[in-house]
Short mmCIF file of N, CA, C and O in Angstrom, two decimals:
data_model
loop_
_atom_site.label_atom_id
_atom_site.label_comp_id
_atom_site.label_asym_id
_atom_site.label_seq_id
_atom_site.Cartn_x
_atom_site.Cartn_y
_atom_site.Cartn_z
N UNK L 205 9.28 -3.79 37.10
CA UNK L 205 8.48 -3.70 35.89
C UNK L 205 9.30 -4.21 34.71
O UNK L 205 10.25 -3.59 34.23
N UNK L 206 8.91 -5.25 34.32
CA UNK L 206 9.23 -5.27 32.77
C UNK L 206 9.55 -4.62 31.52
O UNK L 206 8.73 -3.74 31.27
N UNK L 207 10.37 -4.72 30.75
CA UNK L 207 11.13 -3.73 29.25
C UNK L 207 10.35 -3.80 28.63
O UNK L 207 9.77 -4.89 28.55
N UNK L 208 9.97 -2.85 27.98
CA UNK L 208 8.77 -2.36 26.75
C UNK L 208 9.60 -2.23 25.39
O UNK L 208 10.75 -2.62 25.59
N UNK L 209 9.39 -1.84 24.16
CA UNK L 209 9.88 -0.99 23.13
C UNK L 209 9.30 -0.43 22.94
O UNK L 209 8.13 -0.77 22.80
N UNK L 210 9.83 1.26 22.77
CA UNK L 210 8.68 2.44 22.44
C UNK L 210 10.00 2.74 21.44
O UNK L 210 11.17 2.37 21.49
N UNK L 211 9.21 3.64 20.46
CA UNK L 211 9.65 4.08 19.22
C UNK L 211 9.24 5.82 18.94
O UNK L 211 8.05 6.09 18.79
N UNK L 212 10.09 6.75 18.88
CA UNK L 212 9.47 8.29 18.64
C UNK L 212 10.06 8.60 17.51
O UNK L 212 11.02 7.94 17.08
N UNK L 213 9.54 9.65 16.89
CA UNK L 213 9.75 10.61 15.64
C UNK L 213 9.80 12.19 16.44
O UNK L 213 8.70 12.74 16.56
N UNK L 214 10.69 12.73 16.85
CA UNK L 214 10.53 14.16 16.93
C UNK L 214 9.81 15.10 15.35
O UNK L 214 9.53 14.44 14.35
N UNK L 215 9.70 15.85 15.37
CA UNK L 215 9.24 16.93 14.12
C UNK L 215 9.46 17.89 14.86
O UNK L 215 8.41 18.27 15.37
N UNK L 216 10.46 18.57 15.22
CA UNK L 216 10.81 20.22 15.44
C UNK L 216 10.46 21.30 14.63
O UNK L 216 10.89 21.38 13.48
N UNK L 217 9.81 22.04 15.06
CA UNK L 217 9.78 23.32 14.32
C UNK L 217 10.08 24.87 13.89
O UNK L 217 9.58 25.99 13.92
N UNK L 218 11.64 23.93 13.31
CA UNK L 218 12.91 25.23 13.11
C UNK L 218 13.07 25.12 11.54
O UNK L 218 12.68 24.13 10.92
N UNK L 219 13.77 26.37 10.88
CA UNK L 219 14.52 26.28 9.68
C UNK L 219 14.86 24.86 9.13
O UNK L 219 15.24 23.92 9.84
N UNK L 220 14.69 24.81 7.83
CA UNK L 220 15.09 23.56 7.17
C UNK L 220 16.78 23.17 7.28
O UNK L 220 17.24 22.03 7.29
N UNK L 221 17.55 24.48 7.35
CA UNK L 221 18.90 23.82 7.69
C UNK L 221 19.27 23.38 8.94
O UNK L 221 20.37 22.87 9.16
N UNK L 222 18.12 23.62 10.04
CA UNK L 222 18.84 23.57 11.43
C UNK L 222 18.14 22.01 12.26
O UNK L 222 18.37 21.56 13.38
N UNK L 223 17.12 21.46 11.03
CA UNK L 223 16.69 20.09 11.25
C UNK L 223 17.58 19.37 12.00
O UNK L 223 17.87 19.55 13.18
N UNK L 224 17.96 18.65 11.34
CA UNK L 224 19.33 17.57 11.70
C UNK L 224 19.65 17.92 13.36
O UNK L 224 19.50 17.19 14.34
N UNK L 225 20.16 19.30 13.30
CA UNK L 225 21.06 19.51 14.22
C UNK L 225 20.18 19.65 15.79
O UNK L 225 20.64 19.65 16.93
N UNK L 226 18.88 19.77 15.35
CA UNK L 226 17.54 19.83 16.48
C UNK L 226 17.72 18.28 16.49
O UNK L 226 18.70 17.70 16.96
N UNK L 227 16.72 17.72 15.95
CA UNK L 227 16.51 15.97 16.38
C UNK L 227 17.72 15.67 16.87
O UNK L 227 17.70 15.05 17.94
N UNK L 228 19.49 16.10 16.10
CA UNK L 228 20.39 15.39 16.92
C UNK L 228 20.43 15.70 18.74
O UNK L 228 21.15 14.86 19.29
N UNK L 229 20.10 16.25 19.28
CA UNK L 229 20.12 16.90 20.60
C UNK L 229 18.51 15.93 20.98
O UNK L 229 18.22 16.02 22.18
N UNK L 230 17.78 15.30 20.37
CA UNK L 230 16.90 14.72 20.67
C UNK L 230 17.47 13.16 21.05
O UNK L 230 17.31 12.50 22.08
N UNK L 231 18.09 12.91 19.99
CA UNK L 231 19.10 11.66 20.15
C UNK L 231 20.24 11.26 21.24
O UNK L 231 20.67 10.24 21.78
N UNK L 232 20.45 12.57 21.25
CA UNK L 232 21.43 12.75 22.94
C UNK L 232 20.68 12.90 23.77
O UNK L 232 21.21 13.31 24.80
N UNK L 233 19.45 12.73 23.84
CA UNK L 233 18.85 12.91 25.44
C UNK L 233 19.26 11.13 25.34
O UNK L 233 20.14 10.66 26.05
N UNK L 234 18.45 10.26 24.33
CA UNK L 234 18.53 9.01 24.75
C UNK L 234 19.75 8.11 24.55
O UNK L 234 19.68 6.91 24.81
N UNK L 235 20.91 8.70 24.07
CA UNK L 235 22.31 7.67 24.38
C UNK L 235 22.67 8.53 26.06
O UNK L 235 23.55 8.16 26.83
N UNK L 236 22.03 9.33 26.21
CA UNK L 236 22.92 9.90 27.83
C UNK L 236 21.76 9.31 28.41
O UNK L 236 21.77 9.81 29.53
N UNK L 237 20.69 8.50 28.34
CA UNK L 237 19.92 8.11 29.37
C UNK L 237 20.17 6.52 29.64
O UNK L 237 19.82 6.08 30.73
N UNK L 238 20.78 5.64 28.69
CA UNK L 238 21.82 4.56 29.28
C UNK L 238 20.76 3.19 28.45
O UNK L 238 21.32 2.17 28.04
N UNK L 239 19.50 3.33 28.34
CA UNK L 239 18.70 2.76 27.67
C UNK L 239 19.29 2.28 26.79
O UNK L 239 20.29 2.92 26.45
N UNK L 240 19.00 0.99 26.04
CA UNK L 240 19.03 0.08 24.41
C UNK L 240 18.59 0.74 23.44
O UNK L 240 17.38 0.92 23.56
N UNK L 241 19.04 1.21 22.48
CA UNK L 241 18.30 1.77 21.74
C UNK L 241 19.28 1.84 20.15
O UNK L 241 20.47 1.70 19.86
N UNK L 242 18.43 2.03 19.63
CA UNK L 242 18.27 2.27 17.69
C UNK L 242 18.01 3.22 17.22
O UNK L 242 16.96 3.76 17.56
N UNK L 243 18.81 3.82 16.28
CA UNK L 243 18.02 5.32 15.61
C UNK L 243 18.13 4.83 13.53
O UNK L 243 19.00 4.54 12.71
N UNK L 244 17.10 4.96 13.58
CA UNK L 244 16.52 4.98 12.19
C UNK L 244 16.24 5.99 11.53
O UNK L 244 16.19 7.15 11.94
N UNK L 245 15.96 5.41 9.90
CA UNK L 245 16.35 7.14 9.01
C UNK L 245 15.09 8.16 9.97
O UNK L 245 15.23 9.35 10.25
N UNK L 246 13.94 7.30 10.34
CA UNK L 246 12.53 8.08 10.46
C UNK L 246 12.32 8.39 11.79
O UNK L 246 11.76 9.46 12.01
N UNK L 247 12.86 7.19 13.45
CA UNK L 247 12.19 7.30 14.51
C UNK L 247 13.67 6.72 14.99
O UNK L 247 14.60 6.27 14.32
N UNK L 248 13.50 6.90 16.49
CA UNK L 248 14.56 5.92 17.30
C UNK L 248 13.49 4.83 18.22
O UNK L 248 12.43 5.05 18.79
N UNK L 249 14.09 3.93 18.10
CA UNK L 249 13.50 3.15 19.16
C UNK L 249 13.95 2.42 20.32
O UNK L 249 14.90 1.66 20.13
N UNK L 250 13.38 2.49 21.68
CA UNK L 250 14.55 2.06 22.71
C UNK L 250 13.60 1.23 23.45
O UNK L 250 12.39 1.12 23.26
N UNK L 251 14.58 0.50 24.58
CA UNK L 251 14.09 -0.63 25.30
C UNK L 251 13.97 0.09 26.60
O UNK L 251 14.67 1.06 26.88
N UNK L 252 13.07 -0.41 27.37
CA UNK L 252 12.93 0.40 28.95
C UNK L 252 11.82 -0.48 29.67
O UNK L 252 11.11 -1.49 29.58
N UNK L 253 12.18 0.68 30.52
CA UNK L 253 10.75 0.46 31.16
C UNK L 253 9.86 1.85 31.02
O UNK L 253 10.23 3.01 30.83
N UNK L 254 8.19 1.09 31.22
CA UNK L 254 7.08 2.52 30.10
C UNK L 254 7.53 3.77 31.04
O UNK L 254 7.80 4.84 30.50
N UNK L 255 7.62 3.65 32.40
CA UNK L 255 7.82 5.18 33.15
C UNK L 255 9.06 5.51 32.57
O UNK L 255 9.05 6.52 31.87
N UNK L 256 10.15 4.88 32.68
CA UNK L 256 11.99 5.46 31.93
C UNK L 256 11.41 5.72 30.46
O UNK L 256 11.24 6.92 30.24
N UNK L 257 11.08 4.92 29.47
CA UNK L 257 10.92 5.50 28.02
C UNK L 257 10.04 7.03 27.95
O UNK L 257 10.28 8.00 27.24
N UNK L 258 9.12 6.87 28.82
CA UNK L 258 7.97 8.09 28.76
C UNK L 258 8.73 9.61 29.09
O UNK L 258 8.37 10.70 28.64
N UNK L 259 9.69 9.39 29.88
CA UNK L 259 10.28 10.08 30.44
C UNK L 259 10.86 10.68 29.52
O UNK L 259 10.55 11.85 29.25
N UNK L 260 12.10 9.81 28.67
CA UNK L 260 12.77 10.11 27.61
C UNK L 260 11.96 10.51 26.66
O UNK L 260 12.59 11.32 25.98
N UNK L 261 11.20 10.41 26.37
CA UNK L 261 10.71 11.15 25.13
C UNK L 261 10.53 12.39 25.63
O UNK L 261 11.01 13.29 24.94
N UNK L 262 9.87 12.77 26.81
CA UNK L 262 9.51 14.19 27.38
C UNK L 262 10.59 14.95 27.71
O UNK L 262 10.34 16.11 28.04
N UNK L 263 11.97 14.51 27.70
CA UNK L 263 13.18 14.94 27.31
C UNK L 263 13.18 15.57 26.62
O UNK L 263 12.98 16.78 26.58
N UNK L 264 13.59 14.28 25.41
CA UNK L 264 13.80 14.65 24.50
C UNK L 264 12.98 16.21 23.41
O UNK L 264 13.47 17.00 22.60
N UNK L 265 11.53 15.99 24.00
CA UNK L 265 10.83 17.22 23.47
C UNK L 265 11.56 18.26 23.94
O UNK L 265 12.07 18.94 23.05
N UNK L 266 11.83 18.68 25.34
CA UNK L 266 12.12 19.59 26.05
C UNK L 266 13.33 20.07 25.08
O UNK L 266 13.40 21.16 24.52
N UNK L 267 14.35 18.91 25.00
CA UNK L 267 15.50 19.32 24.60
C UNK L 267 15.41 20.23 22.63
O UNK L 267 16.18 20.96 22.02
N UNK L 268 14.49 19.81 22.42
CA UNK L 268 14.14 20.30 21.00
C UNK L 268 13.95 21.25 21.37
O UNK L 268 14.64 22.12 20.83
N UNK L 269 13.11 21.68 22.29
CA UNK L 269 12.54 23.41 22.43
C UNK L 269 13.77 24.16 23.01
O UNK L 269 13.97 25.30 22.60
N UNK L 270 14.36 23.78 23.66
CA UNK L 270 16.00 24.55 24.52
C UNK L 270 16.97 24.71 23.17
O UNK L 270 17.91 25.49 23.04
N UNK L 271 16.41 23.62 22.10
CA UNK L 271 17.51 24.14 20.78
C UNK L 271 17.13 24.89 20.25
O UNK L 271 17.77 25.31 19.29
N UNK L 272 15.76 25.50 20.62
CA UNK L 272 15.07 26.05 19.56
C UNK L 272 13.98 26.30 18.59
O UNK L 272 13.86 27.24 17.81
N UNK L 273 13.09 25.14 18.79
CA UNK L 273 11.88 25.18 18.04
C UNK L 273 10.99 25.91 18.98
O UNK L 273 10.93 26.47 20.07
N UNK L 274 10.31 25.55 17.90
CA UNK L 274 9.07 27.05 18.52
C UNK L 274 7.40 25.84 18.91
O UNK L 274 6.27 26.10 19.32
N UNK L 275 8.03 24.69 18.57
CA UNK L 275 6.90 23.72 18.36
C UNK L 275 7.52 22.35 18.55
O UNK L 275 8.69 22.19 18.21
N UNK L 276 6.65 21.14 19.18
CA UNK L 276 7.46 20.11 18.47
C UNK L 276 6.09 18.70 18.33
O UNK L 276 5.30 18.45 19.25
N UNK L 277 6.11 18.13 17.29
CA UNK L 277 5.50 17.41 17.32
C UNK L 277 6.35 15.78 17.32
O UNK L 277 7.35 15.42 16.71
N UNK L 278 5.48 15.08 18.26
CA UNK L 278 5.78 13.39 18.54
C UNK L 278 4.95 12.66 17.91
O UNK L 278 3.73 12.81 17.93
N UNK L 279 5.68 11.67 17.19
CA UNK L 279 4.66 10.45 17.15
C UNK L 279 5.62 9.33 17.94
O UNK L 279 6.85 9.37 17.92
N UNK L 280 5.02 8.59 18.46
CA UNK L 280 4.82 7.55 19.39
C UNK L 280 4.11 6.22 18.88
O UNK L 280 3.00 6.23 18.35
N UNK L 281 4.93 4.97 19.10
CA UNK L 281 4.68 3.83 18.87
C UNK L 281 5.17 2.92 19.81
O UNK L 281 6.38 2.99 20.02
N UNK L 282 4.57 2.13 20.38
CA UNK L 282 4.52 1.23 21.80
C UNK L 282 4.07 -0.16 21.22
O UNK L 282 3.18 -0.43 20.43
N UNK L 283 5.17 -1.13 22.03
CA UNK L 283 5.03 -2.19 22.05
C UNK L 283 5.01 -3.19 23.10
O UNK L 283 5.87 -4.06 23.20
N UNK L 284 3.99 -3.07 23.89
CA UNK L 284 3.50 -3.36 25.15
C UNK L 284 3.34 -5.06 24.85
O UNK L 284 2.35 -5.51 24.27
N UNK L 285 4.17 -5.68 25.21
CA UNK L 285 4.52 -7.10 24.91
C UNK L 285 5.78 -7.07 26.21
O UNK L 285 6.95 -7.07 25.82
N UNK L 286 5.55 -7.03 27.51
CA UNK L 286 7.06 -7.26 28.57
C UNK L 286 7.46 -8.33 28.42
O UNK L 286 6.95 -9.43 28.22
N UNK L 287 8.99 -7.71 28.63
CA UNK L 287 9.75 -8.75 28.49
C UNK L 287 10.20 -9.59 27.15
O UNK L 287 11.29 -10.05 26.84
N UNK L 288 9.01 -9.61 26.53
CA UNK L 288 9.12 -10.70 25.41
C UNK L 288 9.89 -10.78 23.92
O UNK L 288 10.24 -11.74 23.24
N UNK L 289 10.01 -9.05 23.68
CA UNK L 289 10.65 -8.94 22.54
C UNK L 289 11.53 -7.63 22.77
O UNK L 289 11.34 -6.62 23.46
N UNK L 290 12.78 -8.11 21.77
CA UNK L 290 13.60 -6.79 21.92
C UNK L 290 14.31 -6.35 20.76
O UNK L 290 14.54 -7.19 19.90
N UNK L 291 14.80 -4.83 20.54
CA UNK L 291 15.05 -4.72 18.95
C UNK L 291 15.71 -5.83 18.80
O UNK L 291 15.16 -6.68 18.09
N UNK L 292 17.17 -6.21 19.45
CA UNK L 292 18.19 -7.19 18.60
C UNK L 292 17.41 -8.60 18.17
O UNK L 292 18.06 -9.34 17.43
N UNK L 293 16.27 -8.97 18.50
CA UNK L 293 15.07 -10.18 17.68
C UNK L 293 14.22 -9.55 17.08
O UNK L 293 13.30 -10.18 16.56
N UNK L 294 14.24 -8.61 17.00
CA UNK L 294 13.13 -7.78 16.14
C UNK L 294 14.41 -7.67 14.37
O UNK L 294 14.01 -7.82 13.22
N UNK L 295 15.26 -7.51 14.62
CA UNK L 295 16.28 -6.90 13.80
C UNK L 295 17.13 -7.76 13.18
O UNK L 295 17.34 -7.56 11.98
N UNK L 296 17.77 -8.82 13.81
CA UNK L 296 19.00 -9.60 13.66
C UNK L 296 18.78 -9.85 11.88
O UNK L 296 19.49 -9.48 10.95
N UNK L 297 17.56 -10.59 11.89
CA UNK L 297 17.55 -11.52 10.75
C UNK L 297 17.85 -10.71 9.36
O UNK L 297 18.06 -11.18 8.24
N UNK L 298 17.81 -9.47 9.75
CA UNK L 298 18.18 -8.62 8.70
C UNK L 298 19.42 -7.67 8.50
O UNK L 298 19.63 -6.80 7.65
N UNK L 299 20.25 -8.18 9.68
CA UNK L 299 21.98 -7.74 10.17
C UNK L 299 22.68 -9.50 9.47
O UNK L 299 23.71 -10.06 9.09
N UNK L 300 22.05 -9.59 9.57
CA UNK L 300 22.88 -10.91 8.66
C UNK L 300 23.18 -11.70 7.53
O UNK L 300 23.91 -12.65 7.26
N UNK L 301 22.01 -10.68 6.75
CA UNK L 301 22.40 -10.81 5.02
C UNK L 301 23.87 -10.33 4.73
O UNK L 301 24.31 -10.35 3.58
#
């Protein structure tokens, strides 16, 4: 199967000081899952395949609730184009100003 880009936003639902430290444990599901990937002020976005990315995000929820939330909301953004595009051409032209 062909590499996708999917893009998530966790929203955990813990204390305002313990933010950060929830999504970060969201972020470690996907550098320990070996995937391409980007983390931005708002979402991370990684390269896969749709069953490996789908996966990781359902991780990553899990792992929000094992830190602690009582809730978690996803948004999800897919870029069902295989093969054809990937962050580092999605991105470059703006790593090089």
């Amino acid at each position: 199967m062909a590499k996708i880009m999917m893009a998530f936003q966790v929203l955990p639902k813990v204390e305002d000081a313990r933010l950060f430290e929830v999504v970060d444990e969201a972020i470690a599901v996907v550098a320990a899952s070996g995937v391409t990937y980007e983390v931005g002020p708002m979402e991370t976005t990684m390269e896969g395949e749709p069953d490996q990315l789908w996966a990781i995000v359902r991780e990553a929820q899990d792992a929000c609730i094992k830190a602690g939330a009582s809730r978690v909301m996803t948004y999800i953004k897919m870029d069902y184009n295989p093969g054809r595009t990937t962050i580092e051409e999605k991105i470059k032209k703006y790593r090089e100003k």
